CSV table of C-alpha atoms and ligand atoms in Angstrom, one decimal:
chain,number,residue,atom,x,y,z
A,543,MET,CA,-2.0,-2.8,-19.3
A,544,THR,CA,-3.7,-2.9,-22.7
A,545,SER,CA,-7.0,-4.3,-23.9
A,546,ASP,CA,-5.6,-7.8,-24.3
A,547,VAL,CA,-3.2,-7.9,-21.4
A,548,ARG,CA,-4.1,-6.8,-17.9
A,549,THR,CA,-1.5,-6.5,-15.1
A,550,LEU,CA,-4.1,-7.8,-12.6
A,551,GLU,CA,-7.8,-8.5,-12.7
A,552,TRP,CA,-10.4,-9.5,-10.0
A,553,THR,CA,-12.3,-12.6,-11.2
A,554,GLY,CA,-15.0,-12.5,-8.5
A,555,ASP,CA,-13.3,-15.0,-6.2
A,556,GLY,CA,-9.6,-14.3,-6.7
A,557,LEU,CA,-7.0,-12.3,-8.6
A,558,ARG,CA,-5.7,-13.1,-12.1
A,559,LEU,CA,-2.1,-11.8,-12.1
A,560,LEU,CA,0.0,-11.4,-15.2
A,561,ASP,CA,3.2,-13.3,-14.3
A,562,GLN,CA,5.9,-10.7,-14.8
A,563,THR,CA,8.7,-13.1,-14.0
A,564,VAL,CA,8.3,-14.8,-17.4
A,565,LEU,CA,7.8,-11.7,-19.6
A,566,PRO,CA,8.6,-10.9,-22.3
A,567,GLY,CA,9.2,-14.5,-23.4
A,568,ARG,CA,5.8,-15.8,-22.2
A,569,VAL,CA,2.5,-14.3,-21.4
A,570,GLU,CA,1.2,-16.4,-18.5
A,571,TYR,CA,-1.0,-15.8,-15.5
A,572,VAL,CA,-1.1,-16.8,-11.8
A,573,ALA,CA,-4.5,-17.3,-10.2
A,574,ALA,CA,-4.5,-16.2,-6.6
A,575,HIS,CA,-7.4,-17.6,-4.6
A,576,ASP,CA,-5.7,-17.9,-1.3
A,577,VAL,CA,-3.4,-15.6,0.8
A,578,GLY,CA,-0.3,-17.9,0.5
A,579,THR,CA,-0.4,-17.8,-3.3
A,580,LEU,CA,-0.8,-14.0,-3.3
A,581,VAL,CA,2.0,-13.4,-0.8
A,582,ASP,CA,4.3,-15.6,-2.8
A,583,ALA,CA,3.4,-13.8,-6.0
A,584,ILE,CA,4.2,-10.4,-4.4
A,585,ARG,CA,7.5,-11.7,-3.0
A,586,ARG,CA,8.6,-13.2,-6.4
A,587,LEU,CA,7.5,-10.1,-8.3
A,588,VAL,CA,4.9,-11.9,-10.3
A,589,VAL,CA,3.0,-8.7,-9.5
A,590,ARG,CA,5.2,-5.7,-8.7
A,591,GLY,CA,5.4,-1.9,-8.8
A,592,ALA,CA,4.1,0.3,-6.0
A,593,PRO,CA,0.7,1.2,-7.4
A,594,ALA,CA,0.1,-2.4,-8.6
A,595,LEU,CA,1.1,-3.7,-5.2
A,596,GLY,CA,-1.4,-1.3,-3.6
A,597,VAL,CA,-4.3,-2.7,-5.8
A,598,ALA,CA,-3.1,-6.3,-5.3
A,599,GLY,CA,-3.0,-5.7,-1.5
A,600,ALA,CA,-6.5,-4.3,-1.5
A,601,PHE,CA,-7.9,-7.3,-3.5
A,602,GLY,CA,-5.8,-9.5,-1.2
A,603,VAL,CA,-8.0,-8.5,1.7
A,604,ALA,CA,-11.0,-9.8,-0.3
A,605,ILE,CA,-9.1,-13.0,-0.9
A,606,ALA,CA,-8.4,-13.3,2.8
A,607,VAL,CA,-12.0,-12.7,3.8
A,608,ARG,CA,-13.3,-15.3,1.3
A,609,GLN,CA,-10.7,-17.8,2.5
A,610,ALA,CA,-11.6,-17.2,6.1
A,611,GLU,CA,-15.3,-17.9,5.2
A,612,ARG,CA,-14.2,-21.0,3.3
A,613,GLU,CA,-11.9,-22.4,5.9
A,614,GLY,CA,-13.7,-21.3,9.1
A,615,TRP,CA,-11.0,-18.9,10.3
A,616,ASP,CA,-11.8,-16.7,13.3
A,617,ASP,CA,-11.1,-12.9,13.0
A,618,ALA,CA,-7.6,-13.3,14.5
A,619,ALA,CA,-6.6,-15.8,11.9
A,620,ARG,CA,-8.1,-13.7,9.1
A,621,ASP,CA,-6.3,-10.6,10.4
A,622,ALA,CA,-3.0,-12.4,10.7
A,623,ALA,CA,-3.3,-13.5,7.1
A,624,ILE,CA,-4.1,-9.9,6.0
A,625,ALA,CA,-1.0,-8.8,7.9
A,626,ARG,CA,1.1,-11.2,5.9
A,627,ILE,CA,-0.1,-9.5,2.7
A,628,ARG,CA,0.5,-6.1,4.1
A,629,GLU,CA,4.1,-7.0,5.1
A,630,ALA,CA,5.0,-9.0,2.0
A,631,ARG,CA,7.4,-6.3,0.7
A,632,PRO,CA,8.5,-3.4,2.9
A,633,THR,CA,9.5,-0.4,0.7
A,634,ALA,CA,6.5,0.4,-1.5
A,635,VAL,CA,4.1,2.3,0.9
A,636,ASN,CA,1.2,1.6,-1.5
A,637,LEU,CA,1.0,-2.1,-0.4
A,638,ALA,CA,0.1,-1.2,3.2
A,639,ALA,CA,-2.0,1.7,2.1
A,640,GLY,CA,-4.0,-0.4,-0.2
A,641,VAL,CA,-4.7,-3.0,2.5
A,642,ASP,CA,-5.6,-0.2,5.0
A,643,ARG,CA,-7.9,1.4,2.5
A,644,VAL,CA,-10.2,-1.6,2.3
A,645,LEU,CA,-9.9,-3.0,5.8
A,646,PRO,CA,-13.0,-1.1,7.1
A,647,PHE,CA,-15.0,-3.1,4.6
A,648,ALA,CA,-13.8,-6.5,5.8
A,649,GLY,CA,-16.7,-7.0,8.1
A,650,LYS,CA,-19.2,-6.5,5.2
A,651,GLY,CA,-17.9,-9.5,3.2
A,652,ALA,CA,-15.5,-10.1,0.3
A,653,ASP,CA,-17.7,-8.5,-2.3
A,654,ALA,CA,-17.7,-5.2,-0.4
A,655,VAL,CA,-13.9,-5.3,0.0
A,656,ALA,CA,-13.5,-6.1,-3.7
A,657,ALA,CA,-15.8,-3.3,-4.7
A,658,GLU,CA,-13.6,-0.8,-2.8
A,659,ALA,CA,-10.4,-2.4,-4.3
A,660,GLN,CA,-11.9,-1.9,-7.7
A,661,ALA,CA,-12.5,1.7,-7.0
A,662,LEU,CA,-8.8,2.0,-6.0
A,663,LEU,CA,-7.9,0.3,-9.3
A,664,ASP,CA,-10.0,2.7,-11.3
A,665,GLU,CA,-8.6,5.7,-9.4
A,666,ASP,CA,-5.1,4.5,-10.2
A,667,VAL,CA,-5.6,4.4,-13.9
A,668,ARG,CA,-7.3,7.8,-14.0
A,669,GLY,CA,-4.5,9.2,-11.9
A,670,ASN,CA,-1.8,7.8,-14.2
A,671,ARG,CA,-3.4,9.5,-17.2
A,672,ALA,CA,-3.4,12.8,-15.3
A,673,ILE,CA,0.3,12.2,-14.2
A,674,GLY,CA,1.1,11.7,-17.9
A,675,VAL,CA,-0.5,15.0,-18.9
A,676,HIS,CA,1.0,17.1,-16.1
A,677,GLY,CA,4.4,15.5,-16.6
A,678,ALA,CA,4.5,15.8,-20.3
A,679,SER,CA,3.5,19.5,-20.2
A,680,TRP,CA,6.0,20.3,-17.5
A,681,ILE,CA,8.8,18.5,-19.3
A,682,LEU,CA,8.1,20.2,-22.6
A,683,GLY,CA,8.0,23.6,-20.9
A,684,ARG,CA,11.3,22.9,-19.2
A,685,ALA,CA,13.3,20.9,-21.9
A,686,GLY,CA,11.8,22.5,-25.0
A,687,ASP,CA,8.7,21.7,-27.1
A,688,ARG,CA,10.4,19.2,-29.5
A,689,PRO,CA,11.0,15.5,-29.7
A,690,LEU,CA,13.0,14.5,-26.6
A,691,ARG,CA,15.5,11.9,-25.6
A,692,VAL,CA,14.1,10.4,-22.3
A,693,LEU,CA,16.0,8.1,-19.9
A,694,THR,CA,14.1,5.9,-17.5
A,695,HIS,CA,15.1,3.3,-14.9
A,696,CYS,CA,13.3,0.1,-14.0
A,697,ASN,CA,9.7,-0.2,-15.0
A,698,ALA,CA,7.1,2.3,-13.9
A,699,GLY,CA,4.7,1.5,-16.7
A,700,ALA,CA,1.3,-0.2,-17.0
A,701,LEU,CA,2.9,-3.3,-15.6
A,702,ALA,CA,3.8,-1.5,-12.3
A,703,THR,CA,0.3,0.0,-11.9
A,704,ALA,CA,-3.3,-0.8,-12.6
A,705,GLY,CA,-2.8,0.6,-16.1
A,706,TRP,CA,-1.1,3.2,-18.3
A,707,GLY,CA,1.9,3.8,-15.9
A,708,THR,CA,3.5,6.6,-14.0
A,709,ALA,CA,6.9,7.4,-15.6
A,710,LEU,CA,5.8,5.5,-18.7
A,711,GLY,CA,2.5,7.3,-18.5
A,712,VAL,CA,4.5,10.5,-19.0
A,713,VAL,CA,6.4,8.9,-21.9
A,714,ARG,CA,3.1,7.6,-23.5
A,715,GLU,CA,1.7,11.2,-23.3
A,716,LEU,CA,4.9,12.7,-24.8
A,717,HIS,CA,4.7,10.1,-27.6
A,718,ARG,CA,1.0,10.9,-28.2
A,719,ARG,CA,2.1,14.5,-28.7
A,720,GLY,CA,4.9,13.5,-31.1
A,721,ARG,CA,7.5,14.5,-28.6
A,722,VAL,CA,9.6,11.3,-28.1
A,723,GLU,CA,12.8,10.9,-30.2
A,724,ILE,CA,14.1,8.0,-28.2
A,725,VAL,CA,13.8,6.3,-24.8
A,726,TYR,CA,16.9,5.0,-23.1
A,727,ALA,CA,15.7,2.1,-20.8
A,728,ASP,CA,18.1,1.1,-18.2
A,729,GLU,CA,18.2,-2.7,-18.1
A,730,THR,CA,17.9,-2.5,-14.3
A,731,ARG,CA,19.8,-5.4,-12.8
A,732,PRO,CA,19.4,-7.8,-11.2
A,733,LEU,CA,15.8,-8.6,-12.2
A,734,LEU,CA,15.9,-6.6,-15.5
A,735,GLN,CA,12.6,-4.8,-15.2
A,736,GLY,CA,13.9,-2.3,-17.7
A,737,ALA,CA,15.2,-4.7,-20.4
A,738,ARG,CA,12.3,-7.2,-20.0
A,739,LEU,CA,9.3,-5.0,-19.0
A,740,THR,CA,9.8,-1.4,-20.1
A,741,ALA,CA,11.2,-2.5,-23.5
A,742,TRP,CA,8.2,-4.8,-23.9
A,743,GLU,CA,5.7,-2.1,-23.0
A,744,LEU,CA,7.3,0.6,-25.3
A,745,ASP,CA,7.7,-1.9,-28.2
A,746,ARG,CA,4.0,-2.8,-27.9
A,747,ALA,CA,3.2,1.0,-27.8
A,748,GLY,CA,5.4,1.7,-30.9
A,749,ILE,CA,7.6,4.0,-28.8
A,750,PRO,CA,11.3,4.0,-29.9
A,751,CYS,CA,13.6,2.8,-27.2
A,752,VAL,CA,17.0,1.3,-26.6
A,753,VAL,CA,18.1,-0.8,-23.7
A,754,GLN,CA,21.3,0.1,-22.0
A,755,ALA,CA,23.4,-1.3,-19.2
A,756,ASP,CA,22.7,0.4,-15.8
A,757,GLY,CA,26.3,1.5,-15.8
A,758,ALA,CA,25.9,3.4,-19.0
A,759,ALA,CA,23.2,5.7,-17.6
A,760,PRO,CA,25.5,8.3,-16.1
A,761,SER,CA,27.7,8.5,-19.2
A,762,THR,CA,24.6,8.7,-21.5
A,763,ILE,CA,23.5,11.7,-19.4
A,764,LEU,CA,26.9,13.4,-19.1
A,765,ARG,CA,27.5,13.0,-22.8
A,766,GLY,CA,24.4,15.0,-23.5
A,767,LEU,CA,22.5,12.1,-25.1
A,768,ALA,CA,19.4,12.6,-22.8
A,769,ASP,CA,17.2,15.6,-22.3
A,770,VAL,CA,15.4,14.4,-19.2
A,771,ALA,CA,15.2,11.4,-16.8
A,772,VAL,CA,11.7,10.2,-15.7
A,773,ILE,CA,11.3,7.5,-13.0
A,774,GLY,CA,8.7,6.0,-10.8
A,775,ALA,CA,8.8,5.8,-7.0
A,776,ASP,CA,8.0,3.4,-4.2
A,777,ARG,CA,7.8,5.7,-1.2
A,778,ILE,CA,8.3,9.5,-1.0
A,779,ALA,CA,8.9,11.2,2.3
A,780,ALA,CA,7.4,14.5,3.3
A,781,ASN,CA,10.5,16.4,2.4
A,782,GLY,CA,10.6,14.9,-1.1
A,783,ASP,CA,13.3,12.2,-0.5
A,784,THR,CA,12.3,9.4,-2.9
A,785,ALA,CA,12.8,5.7,-2.7
A,786,ASN,CA,12.9,3.9,-6.1
A,787,LYS,CA,14.7,1.0,-7.7
A,788,ILE,CA,18.4,0.6,-6.9
A,789,GLY,CA,20.4,2.7,-9.4
A,790,SER,CA,18.0,5.6,-9.4
A,791,VAL,CA,20.2,7.9,-7.2
A,792,GLY,CA,23.0,7.4,-9.7
A,793,VAL,CA,20.8,8.7,-12.5
A,794,ALA,CA,19.8,11.6,-10.3
A,795,LEU,CA,23.4,12.5,-9.5
A,796,ALA,CA,24.3,12.4,-13.2
A,797,CYS,CA,21.2,14.6,-14.1
A,798,HIS,CA,22.3,17.1,-11.5
A,799,ALA,CA,25.8,17.2,-12.8
A,800,ALA,CA,24.6,17.5,-16.4
A,801,GLY,CA,21.9,20.1,-15.6
A,802,ILE,CA,19.0,18.1,-17.0
A,803,PRO,CA,15.7,17.5,-15.1
A,804,PHE,CA,15.3,14.5,-12.9
A,805,VAL,CA,11.6,13.8,-12.7
A,806,VAL,CA,9.7,11.5,-10.4
A,807,ALA,CA,6.3,10.5,-11.5
A,808,ALA,CA,4.1,9.0,-8.8
A,809,PRO,CA,0.5,9.3,-7.4
A,810,TRP,CA,-0.1,10.8,-4.0
A,811,SER,CA,-0.7,7.3,-2.7
A,812,THR,CA,3.1,6.8,-2.9
A,813,VAL,CA,3.8,9.8,-0.6
A,814,ASP,CA,4.2,8.8,3.0
A,815,PRO,CA,3.5,12.0,5.0
A,816,ALA,CA,4.3,10.3,8.3
A,817,LEU,CA,8.0,10.2,7.2
A,818,PRO,CA,9.7,13.6,7.6
A,819,ASP,CA,12.6,12.4,5.3
A,820,GLY,CA,14.0,9.4,3.5
A,821,GLY,CA,16.0,8.2,6.5
A,822,GLY,CA,13.1,6.2,7.7
A,823,ILE,CA,12.2,4.4,4.4
A,824,PRO,CA,12.6,0.6,4.8
A,825,ILE,CA,14.9,-0.7,2.1
A,826,GLU,CA,14.1,-4.2,1.0
A,827,GLU,CA,17.1,-6.5,0.8
A,828,ARG,CA,16.5,-9.4,-1.6
A,829,PRO,CA,18.1,-12.8,-2.0
A,830,ALA,CA,21.8,-13.0,-3.0
A,831,GLU,CA,21.0,-15.4,-5.8
A,832,GLU,CA,19.3,-12.6,-7.8
A,833,VAL,CA,22.7,-10.9,-8.1
A,834,LEU,CA,24.9,-14.0,-8.3
A,835,THR,CA,22.9,-15.9,-10.9
A,836,TRP,CA,23.3,-15.2,-14.6
A,837,GLY,CA,21.8,-17.4,-17.2
A,838,GLY,CA,21.1,-20.1,-14.6
A,839,THR,CA,24.6,-20.4,-13.4
A,840,ARG,CA,26.4,-18.8,-10.4
A,841,THR,CA,28.7,-16.0,-11.3
A,842,ALA,CA,30.9,-15.5,-8.3
A,843,PRO,CA,32.9,-18.2,-6.3
A,844,ASP,CA,30.7,-20.1,-3.9
A,845,ARG,CA,32.3,-18.4,-0.9
A,846,VAL,CA,31.4,-15.0,-2.2
A,847,ASP,CA,28.0,-13.6,-1.0
A,848,ALA,CA,26.0,-10.7,-2.5
A,849,TYR,CA,24.6,-7.4,-1.3
A,850,ASN,CA,21.2,-6.9,-2.9
A,851,PRO,CA,19.3,-3.8,-1.8
A,852,ALA,CA,16.3,-3.5,-4.1
A,853,PHE,CA,15.9,0.3,-3.7
A,854,ASP,CA,17.8,3.5,-3.0
A,855,VAL,CA,16.8,6.9,-1.8
A,856,THR,CA,17.3,10.0,-3.9
A,857,PRO,CA,17.6,13.1,-1.7
A,858,ALA,CA,15.0,15.8,-2.4
A,859,ARG,CA,17.8,18.3,-3.5
A,860,LEU,CA,18.2,16.1,-6.6
A,861,VAL,CA,14.5,15.8,-7.4
A,862,THR,CA,13.8,18.5,-10.0
A,863,ALA,CA,10.1,17.7,-10.1
A,864,LEU,CA,7.6,15.4,-8.6
A,865,VAL,CA,4.6,14.8,-10.9
A,866,THR,CA,1.4,13.7,-9.3
A,867,GLU,CA,-2.1,13.4,-10.5
A,868,THR,CA,-2.9,16.9,-9.3
A,869,GLY,CA,0.1,18.7,-10.7
A,870,VAL,CA,3.9,19.2,-10.4
A,871,LEU,CA,6.0,20.1,-7.4
A,872,GLU,CA,9.4,21.5,-8.1
A,873,VAL,CA,11.0,19.7,-5.1
A,874,SER,CA,14.6,20.8,-5.4
A,875,ALA,CA,13.3,24.4,-5.6
A,876,GLY,CA,11.6,23.9,-2.2
A,877,SER,CA,8.0,22.7,-3.1
A,878,THR,CA,7.7,19.5,-1.0
A,879,PRO,CA,4.9,17.0,-0.8
A,880,GLY,CA,4.7,17.4,2.9
A,881,GLY,CA,3.9,21.1,2.5
A,882,VAL,CA,1.4,20.6,-0.3
A,883,ARG,CA,-1.2,17.9,-0.7
A,884,GLY,CA,-3.3,17.6,-3.9
B,960,LIG,C1,5.3,2.8,-10.6
B,960,LIG,S1,6.2,2.2,-9.2
B,960,LIG,C2,7.3,1.2,-10.0
B,960,LIG,C3,8.5,1.0,-9.1
B,960,LIG,O1,8.5,-0.2,-8.5
B,960,LIG,C4,9.6,-1.0,-8.9
B,960,LIG,O2,10.1,-1.8,-8.0
B,960,LIG,P1,9.8,-3.4,-8.1
B,960,LIG,O3,10.0,-3.8,-9.5
B,960,LIG,O4,10.9,-4.0,-7.2
B,960,LIG,O5,8.4,-3.6,-7.6
B,960,LIG,C5,10.6,0.1,-9.2
B,960,LIG,O6,11.1,0.7,-8.0
B,960,LIG,C6,9.8,1.0,-10.0
B,960,LIG,O7,10.3,2.3,-10.2
């Protein structure tokens, strides 16, 4: 995140998680020293965002190994606990990938697992910086080398990663080059990652932004008020179909209609090469209360339920560019992640 606020940090015997459910009003932390606390934190979005979930999952294996030692679990019990972490949220491929990355170290003890998880954390931050540079250069080459009006959806910033951010990493790099006029941050109902988290990050970075209702995004784009949309991703299929926060496909459709670039910023760890297309991406459905509660009260009549998919899938034909840590693929023009690996 920044020098004084870190999204997540290994303390030697557990994870210190910035509690994103109470931002921006309060800066508080959750200490995860056992699997149950970590799984709850992932499910409640205390820690969230694909790359951040990958790092949390990796350190979660160290937590499980240490808890197994502490409580005398056998390997079967330990592995069942690790599976609970791996399956805590289904859409972001990074969570399972982070767990799988460090599993080979489980037999060497928690410290060995944590060391590999730290390597993953460090790689993520380096990768985000590279995504920022590649993305900013490609956007300026496509949209013009001038201060730009950028639209983003949800939060794909330092809070969603181990630091710097993916989509917001691109925005931070554009700002560093003096090429941000304004950022339109979709509020991103129902959990308001945009209004609460993206706005907080950009404000702290001194980057001009306005929050808008999700429903305003297509109109903002079609009225010519934005030059480019940049979003993150939770899982990208081999053909470039991209799962991201619900509402992303509406932004992509508007960008296509308006003829502005729709840019996905994500590390290769978010690409799932085993999936030929987005049809197989599991879409998390979250509790109805998240949609039906506003200001602590229920909005709809008691008999009315809610449909709350947390993600949607943007077809590859609408993805102008996928920016990774190794460069840019112009997906809608036929360069797909399954055909090219960085
Ligand atoms: C840099 S990935 C961020 C990605 O994750 C978010 O989902 P959630 O807040 O539910 O974890 C959203 O899809 C962001 O684009």
